């Protein structure tokens, strides 16, 4: 009854399959936490850059000045500013080709912004699939380790003439550690995935709203024949 039932001792005394499962889950957990912290930093940066450009956009600065600033700041701009630059670039290219039809100009700018929007969203959603996979698969990997450990424990007990709780408990405890670590890896990944999905949906809605607002501004400017300001 004096067996050491600490987690470290249980893992060290477990079968090699259980140890391999535990090592895999610990590695996956570390990778998921690294992805979580990177995503937190990345989303905060995206929101900050979007806020800064949104304030500048509605401050009364002309579209040409905003576009010039976006071109100079291309490497450090946020998604909203890059979407604006894509739309404005296409708009100006069409005008340089002597296209005067308002519908053609507006559709070209809108298509460019939608393409840029999709690229930005794909970049923002990076690593979400990994977190979803960790959250859904880790419990089953841990359960596999537990089932294997229990089978190994009962196989070892078959040679004993007398089986007591003291002889059964260590083997069962060693096996259950795999499930516990599987849940430890999965729960933070699921919570982070749900939180990030919510934040990304809000960012996506904001970018879509900006595309519509900027399209309306271009449409008004085309109607007034004044593409240089808003």
mmCIF file of C-alpha atoms in Angstrom:
data_model
loop_
_atom_site.group_PDB
_atom_site.id
_atom_site.type_symbol
_atom_site.label_atom_id
_atom_site.label_comp_id
_atom_site.label_asym_id
_atom_site.label_seq_id
_atom_site.Cartn_x
_atom_site.Cartn_y
_atom_site.Cartn_z
ATOM 1 C CA UNK A 1 0.000 0.000 0.000
ATOM 2 C CA UNK A 2 3.034 2.233 -0.026
ATOM 3 C CA UNK A 3 3.330 2.499 -3.803
ATOM 4 C CA UNK A 4 4.245 5.910 -5.150
ATOM 5 C CA UNK A 5 1.144 7.010 -7.091
ATOM 6 C CA UNK A 6 2.461 10.412 -8.181
ATOM 7 C CA UNK A 7 1.890 11.268 -11.846
ATOM 8 C CA UNK A 8 5.613 11.158 -12.657
ATOM 9 C CA UNK A 9 6.016 7.770 -11.020
ATOM 10 C CA UNK A 10 2.936 6.384 -12.755
ATOM 11 C CA UNK A 11 4.217 7.518 -16.157
ATOM 12 C CA UNK A 12 7.697 6.078 -15.522
ATOM 13 C CA UNK A 13 6.222 2.735 -14.499
ATOM 14 C CA UNK A 14 3.703 2.582 -17.359
ATOM 15 C CA UNK A 15 4.111 0.496 -20.491
ATOM 16 C CA UNK A 16 6.064 1.961 -23.405
ATOM 17 C CA UNK A 17 2.854 2.478 -25.398
ATOM 18 C CA UNK A 18 1.328 4.587 -22.629
ATOM 19 C CA UNK A 19 4.585 6.507 -22.274
ATOM 20 C CA UNK A 20 4.623 7.165 -26.033
ATOM 21 C CA UNK A 21 1.017 8.393 -25.918
ATOM 22 C CA UNK A 22 1.782 10.674 -22.980
ATOM 23 C CA UNK A 23 4.884 12.069 -24.707
ATOM 24 C CA UNK A 24 2.859 12.749 -27.860
ATOM 25 C CA UNK A 25 0.105 14.499 -25.917
ATOM 26 C CA UNK A 26 2.580 16.618 -23.953
ATOM 27 C CA UNK A 27 4.243 17.676 -27.202
ATOM 28 C CA UNK A 28 0.893 18.504 -28.787
ATOM 29 C CA UNK A 29 -0.143 20.458 -25.703
ATOM 30 C CA UNK A 30 3.042 22.549 -25.803
ATOM 31 C CA UNK A 31 2.538 23.217 -29.528
ATOM 32 C CA UNK A 32 -1.098 24.222 -28.981
ATOM 33 C CA UNK A 33 -0.187 26.636 -26.182
ATOM 34 C CA UNK A 34 2.468 28.187 -28.428
ATOM 35 C CA UNK A 35 -0.142 28.560 -31.187
ATOM 36 C CA UNK A 36 -2.596 30.087 -28.693
ATOM 37 C CA UNK A 37 -0.155 32.756 -27.520
ATOM 38 C CA UNK A 38 0.887 33.565 -31.098
ATOM 39 C CA UNK A 39 -2.753 33.930 -32.117
ATOM 40 C CA UNK A 40 -3.550 36.183 -29.149
ATOM 41 C CA UNK A 41 -0.695 38.512 -30.116
ATOM 42 C CA UNK A 42 -1.601 38.406 -33.813
ATOM 43 C CA UNK A 43 -5.288 39.213 -33.253
ATOM 44 C CA UNK A 44 -4.472 42.089 -30.924
ATOM 45 C CA UNK A 45 -2.127 43.505 -33.563
ATOM 46 C CA UNK A 46 -4.776 43.146 -36.277
ATOM 47 C CA UNK A 47 -7.400 44.901 -34.171
ATOM 48 C CA UNK A 48 -5.003 47.710 -33.274
ATOM 49 C CA UNK A 49 -3.980 48.323 -36.893
ATOM 50 C CA UNK A 50 -7.602 48.219 -38.047
ATOM 51 C CA UNK A 51 -8.584 50.732 -35.367
ATOM 52 C CA UNK A 52 -5.780 53.095 -36.380
ATOM 53 C CA UNK A 53 -6.667 53.005 -40.061
ATOM 54 C CA UNK A 54 -10.385 53.287 -39.376
ATOM 55 C CA UNK A 55 -9.798 56.516 -37.424
ATOM 56 C CA UNK A 56 -7.587 57.877 -40.182
ATOM 57 C CA UNK A 57 -10.058 56.889 -42.898
ATOM 58 C CA UNK A 58 -12.924 58.773 -41.292
ATOM 59 C CA UNK A 59 -10.793 61.758 -40.275
ATOM 60 C CA UNK A 60 -11.440 63.515 -43.574
ATOM 61 C CA UNK A 61 -8.161 62.660 -45.298
ATOM 62 C CA UNK A 62 -8.528 62.372 -49.077
ATOM 63 C CA UNK A 63 -8.566 58.954 -50.691
ATOM 64 C CA UNK A 64 -5.435 59.756 -52.695
ATOM 65 C CA UNK A 65 -3.525 60.708 -49.553
ATOM 66 C CA UNK A 66 -4.703 57.569 -47.786
ATOM 67 C CA UNK A 67 -3.674 55.456 -50.767
ATOM 68 C CA UNK A 68 -0.241 57.081 -50.876
ATOM 69 C CA UNK A 69 0.202 56.399 -47.172
ATOM 70 C CA UNK A 70 -0.932 52.781 -47.587
ATOM 71 C CA UNK A 71 1.590 52.268 -50.401
ATOM 72 C CA UNK A 72 4.426 53.615 -48.250
ATOM 73 C CA UNK A 73 3.304 51.565 -45.223
ATOM 74 C CA UNK A 74 2.578 48.345 -47.110
ATOM 75 C CA UNK A 75 4.831 46.135 -44.962
ATOM 76 C CA UNK A 76 3.357 47.333 -41.676
ATOM 77 C CA UNK A 77 -0.277 47.938 -42.582
ATOM 78 C CA UNK A 78 -3.263 46.043 -41.241
ATOM 79 C CA UNK A 79 -5.928 44.036 -43.105
ATOM 80 C CA UNK A 80 -8.331 46.964 -43.451
ATOM 81 C CA UNK A 81 -5.670 49.225 -44.924
ATOM 82 C CA UNK A 82 -4.533 46.522 -47.372
ATOM 83 C CA UNK A 83 -8.120 45.926 -48.487
ATOM 84 C CA UNK A 84 -8.542 49.668 -49.047
ATOM 85 C CA UNK A 85 -5.288 49.794 -51.015
ATOM 86 C CA UNK A 86 -6.396 46.891 -53.223
ATOM 87 C CA UNK A 87 -9.693 48.552 -54.051
ATOM 88 C CA UNK A 88 -8.145 51.958 -54.641
ATOM 89 C CA UNK A 89 -5.358 50.485 -56.799
ATOM 90 C CA UNK A 90 -7.829 48.717 -59.077
ATOM 91 C CA UNK A 91 -10.031 51.806 -59.207
ATOM 92 C CA UNK A 92 -7.130 53.968 -60.347
ATOM 93 C CA UNK A 93 -5.902 51.401 -62.888
ATOM 94 C CA UNK A 94 -9.327 51.294 -64.514
ATOM 95 C CA UNK A 95 -9.478 55.077 -64.678
ATOM 96 C CA UNK A 96 -6.018 55.176 -66.262
ATOM 97 C CA UNK A 97 -7.393 52.918 -68.998
ATOM 98 C CA UNK A 98 -9.972 55.613 -69.798
ATOM 99 C CA UNK A 99 -12.829 53.553 -68.389
ATOM 100 C CA UNK A 100 -15.567 55.968 -67.395
ATOM 101 C CA UNK A 101 -18.478 53.616 -66.776
ATOM 102 C CA UNK A 102 -19.336 53.936 -63.086
ATOM 103 C CA UNK A 103 -20.557 50.351 -62.808
ATOM 104 C CA UNK A 104 -17.351 48.933 -64.269
ATOM 105 C CA UNK A 105 -15.179 51.042 -61.998
ATOM 106 C CA UNK A 106 -17.159 50.125 -58.895
ATOM 107 C CA UNK A 107 -17.331 46.414 -59.734
ATOM 108 C CA UNK A 108 -13.580 46.284 -60.376
ATOM 109 C CA UNK A 109 -12.770 47.944 -57.070
ATOM 110 C CA UNK A 110 -15.219 45.714 -55.215
ATOM 111 C CA UNK A 111 -13.818 42.513 -56.741
ATOM 112 C CA UNK A 112 -10.281 43.565 -55.826
ATOM 113 C CA UNK A 113 -11.344 44.271 -52.246
ATOM 114 C CA UNK A 114 -13.200 40.956 -51.955
ATOM 115 C CA UNK A 115 -10.124 39.055 -53.178
ATOM 116 C CA UNK A 116 -7.920 40.940 -50.708
ATOM 117 C CA UNK A 117 -10.488 40.303 -47.955
ATOM 118 C CA UNK A 118 -10.332 36.551 -48.569
ATOM 119 C CA UNK A 119 -6.524 36.545 -48.441
ATOM 120 C CA UNK A 120 -6.556 38.505 -45.201
ATOM 121 C CA UNK A 121 -9.135 36.191 -43.651
ATOM 122 C CA UNK A 122 -7.129 33.113 -44.622
ATOM 123 C CA UNK A 123 -4.055 34.610 -42.942
ATOM 124 C CA UNK A 124 -5.995 35.554 -39.800
ATOM 125 C CA UNK A 125 -7.457 32.045 -39.511
ATOM 126 C CA UNK A 126 -4.025 30.370 -39.626
ATOM 127 C CA UNK A 127 -3.533 27.681 -36.924
ATOM 128 C CA UNK A 128 -7.254 27.517 -36.095
ATOM 129 C CA UNK A 129 -7.501 24.130 -37.809
ATOM 130 C CA UNK A 130 -4.593 22.880 -35.676
ATOM 131 C CA UNK A 131 -6.349 23.926 -32.461
ATOM 132 C CA UNK A 132 -9.576 22.296 -33.627
ATOM 133 C CA UNK A 133 -7.706 19.063 -34.379
ATOM 134 C CA UNK A 134 -5.993 19.079 -30.978
ATOM 135 C CA UNK A 135 -9.285 19.694 -29.219
ATOM 136 C CA UNK A 136 -11.118 16.892 -31.008
ATOM 137 C CA UNK A 137 -8.419 14.217 -31.289
ATOM 138 C CA UNK A 138 -6.442 14.490 -28.025
ATOM 139 C CA UNK A 139 -9.133 12.888 -25.790
ATOM 140 C CA UNK A 140 -9.289 9.877 -28.102
ATOM 141 C CA UNK A 141 -5.508 9.530 -28.191
ATOM 142 C CA UNK A 142 -5.524 9.641 -24.391
ATOM 143 C CA UNK A 143 -8.333 7.091 -24.305
ATOM 144 C CA UNK A 144 -6.314 4.788 -26.546
ATOM 145 C CA UNK A 145 -3.431 5.004 -24.072
ATOM 146 C CA UNK A 146 -5.802 4.256 -21.211
ATOM 147 C CA UNK A 147 -7.345 1.202 -22.891
ATOM 148 C CA UNK A 148 -3.911 -0.146 -23.788
ATOM 149 C CA UNK A 149 -2.644 0.483 -20.259
ATOM 150 C CA UNK A 150 -5.605 -1.297 -18.693
ATOM 151 C CA UNK A 151 -5.140 -4.272 -21.014
ATOM 152 C CA UNK A 152 -1.455 -4.375 -20.097
ATOM 153 C CA UNK A 153 -2.288 -4.145 -16.395
ATOM 154 C CA UNK A 154 -4.807 -7.008 -16.488
ATOM 155 C CA UNK A 155 -2.448 -9.144 -18.535
ATOM 156 C CA UNK A 156 0.148 -8.751 -15.798
ATOM 157 C CA UNK A 157 -2.432 -9.604 -13.107
ATOM 158 C CA UNK A 158 -3.344 -12.857 -14.821
ATOM 159 C CA UNK A 159 -0.214 -14.535 -13.428
ATOM 160 C CA UNK A 160 -1.067 -13.589 -9.827
ATOM 161 C CA UNK A 161 -2.853 -16.056 -7.604
ATOM 162 C CA UNK A 162 -4.468 -13.385 -5.458
ATOM 163 C CA UNK A 163 -5.594 -10.032 -6.842
ATOM 164 C CA UNK A 164 -6.272 -7.190 -4.418
ATOM 165 C CA UNK A 165 -7.006 -3.503 -4.788
ATOM 166 C CA UNK A 166 -3.364 -2.788 -3.973
ATOM 167 C CA UNK A 167 -2.234 -4.821 -6.986
ATOM 168 C CA UNK A 168 -4.895 -3.476 -9.366
ATOM 169 C CA UNK A 169 -4.764 0.235 -8.463
ATOM 170 C CA UNK A 170 -1.276 1.143 -9.793
ATOM 171 C CA UNK A 171 -1.908 -0.381 -13.226
ATOM 172 C CA UNK A 172 -5.309 1.308 -13.584
ATOM 173 C CA UNK A 173 -3.904 4.629 -12.351
ATOM 174 C CA UNK A 174 -1.034 4.446 -14.851
ATOM 175 C CA UNK A 175 -3.530 3.940 -17.667
ATOM 176 C CA UNK A 176 -5.855 6.755 -16.573
ATOM 177 C CA UNK A 177 -2.990 9.257 -16.638
ATOM 178 C CA UNK A 178 -3.114 9.119 -20.455
ATOM 179 C CA UNK A 179 -6.772 10.186 -20.495
ATOM 180 C CA UNK A 180 -6.092 12.959 -17.999
ATOM 181 C CA UNK A 181 -3.255 14.363 -20.105
ATOM 182 C CA UNK A 182 -5.402 14.029 -23.236
ATOM 183 C CA UNK A 183 -8.055 16.210 -21.602
ATOM 184 C CA UNK A 184 -5.360 18.610 -20.388
ATOM 185 C CA UNK A 185 -4.266 19.067 -24.021
ATOM 186 C CA UNK A 186 -7.777 19.235 -25.465
ATOM 187 C CA UNK A 187 -9.631 21.614 -23.129
ATOM 188 C CA UNK A 188 -7.425 24.725 -23.612
ATOM 189 C CA UNK A 189 -7.386 24.118 -27.374
ATOM 190 C CA UNK A 190 -11.199 23.949 -27.543
ATOM 191 C CA UNK A 191 -11.652 27.055 -25.380
ATOM 192 C CA UNK A 192 -9.086 28.991 -27.426
ATOM 193 C CA UNK A 193 -10.598 27.839 -30.726
ATOM 194 C CA UNK A 194 -14.064 29.027 -29.730
ATOM 195 C CA UNK A 195 -12.731 32.361 -28.495
ATOM 196 C CA UNK A 196 -10.594 32.964 -31.578
ATOM 197 C CA UNK A 197 -13.463 31.991 -33.889
ATOM 198 C CA UNK A 198 -15.647 34.591 -32.206
ATOM 199 C CA UNK A 199 -12.962 37.281 -32.479
ATOM 200 C CA UNK A 200 -12.250 36.454 -36.118
ATOM 201 C CA UNK A 201 -15.957 36.590 -36.971
ATOM 202 C CA UNK A 202 -16.094 40.089 -35.509
ATOM 203 C CA UNK A 203 -13.024 41.137 -37.507
ATOM 204 C CA UNK A 204 -14.508 39.627 -40.682
ATOM 205 C CA UNK A 205 -17.807 41.456 -40.155
ATOM 206 C CA UNK A 206 -15.949 44.712 -39.619
ATOM 207 C CA UNK A 207 -13.916 44.249 -42.804
ATOM 208 C CA UNK A 208 -17.043 43.430 -44.812
ATOM 209 C CA UNK A 209 -18.736 46.534 -43.437
ATOM 210 C CA UNK A 210 -15.722 48.612 -44.444
ATOM 211 C CA UNK A 211 -15.853 47.217 -47.996
ATOM 212 C CA UNK A 212 -19.492 48.254 -48.285
ATOM 213 C CA UNK A 213 -18.844 51.704 -46.813
ATOM 214 C CA UNK A 214 -15.857 52.324 -49.086
ATOM 215 C CA UNK A 215 -17.860 51.113 -52.097
ATOM 216 C CA UNK A 216 -20.583 53.613 -51.231
ATOM 217 C CA UNK A 217 -17.988 56.392 -51.014
ATOM 218 C CA UNK A 218 -16.602 55.469 -54.431
ATOM 219 C CA UNK A 219 -20.115 55.393 -55.848
ATOM 220 C CA UNK A 220 -20.859 58.872 -54.502
ATOM 221 C CA UNK A 221 -17.556 60.168 -55.841
ATOM 222 C CA UNK A 222 -18.278 58.698 -59.252
ATOM 223 C CA UNK A 223 -21.662 60.369 -59.234
ATOM 224 C CA UNK A 224 -20.073 63.686 -58.312
ATOM 225 C CA UNK A 225 -17.109 63.115 -60.682
ATOM 226 C CA UNK A 226 -14.711 63.728 -57.758
ATOM 227 C CA UNK A 227 -12.611 60.601 -57.143
ATOM 228 C CA UNK A 228 -9.957 62.333 -55.088
ATOM 229 C CA UNK A 229 -11.798 62.816 -51.834
ATOM 230 C CA UNK A 230 -14.626 61.677 -49.580
#
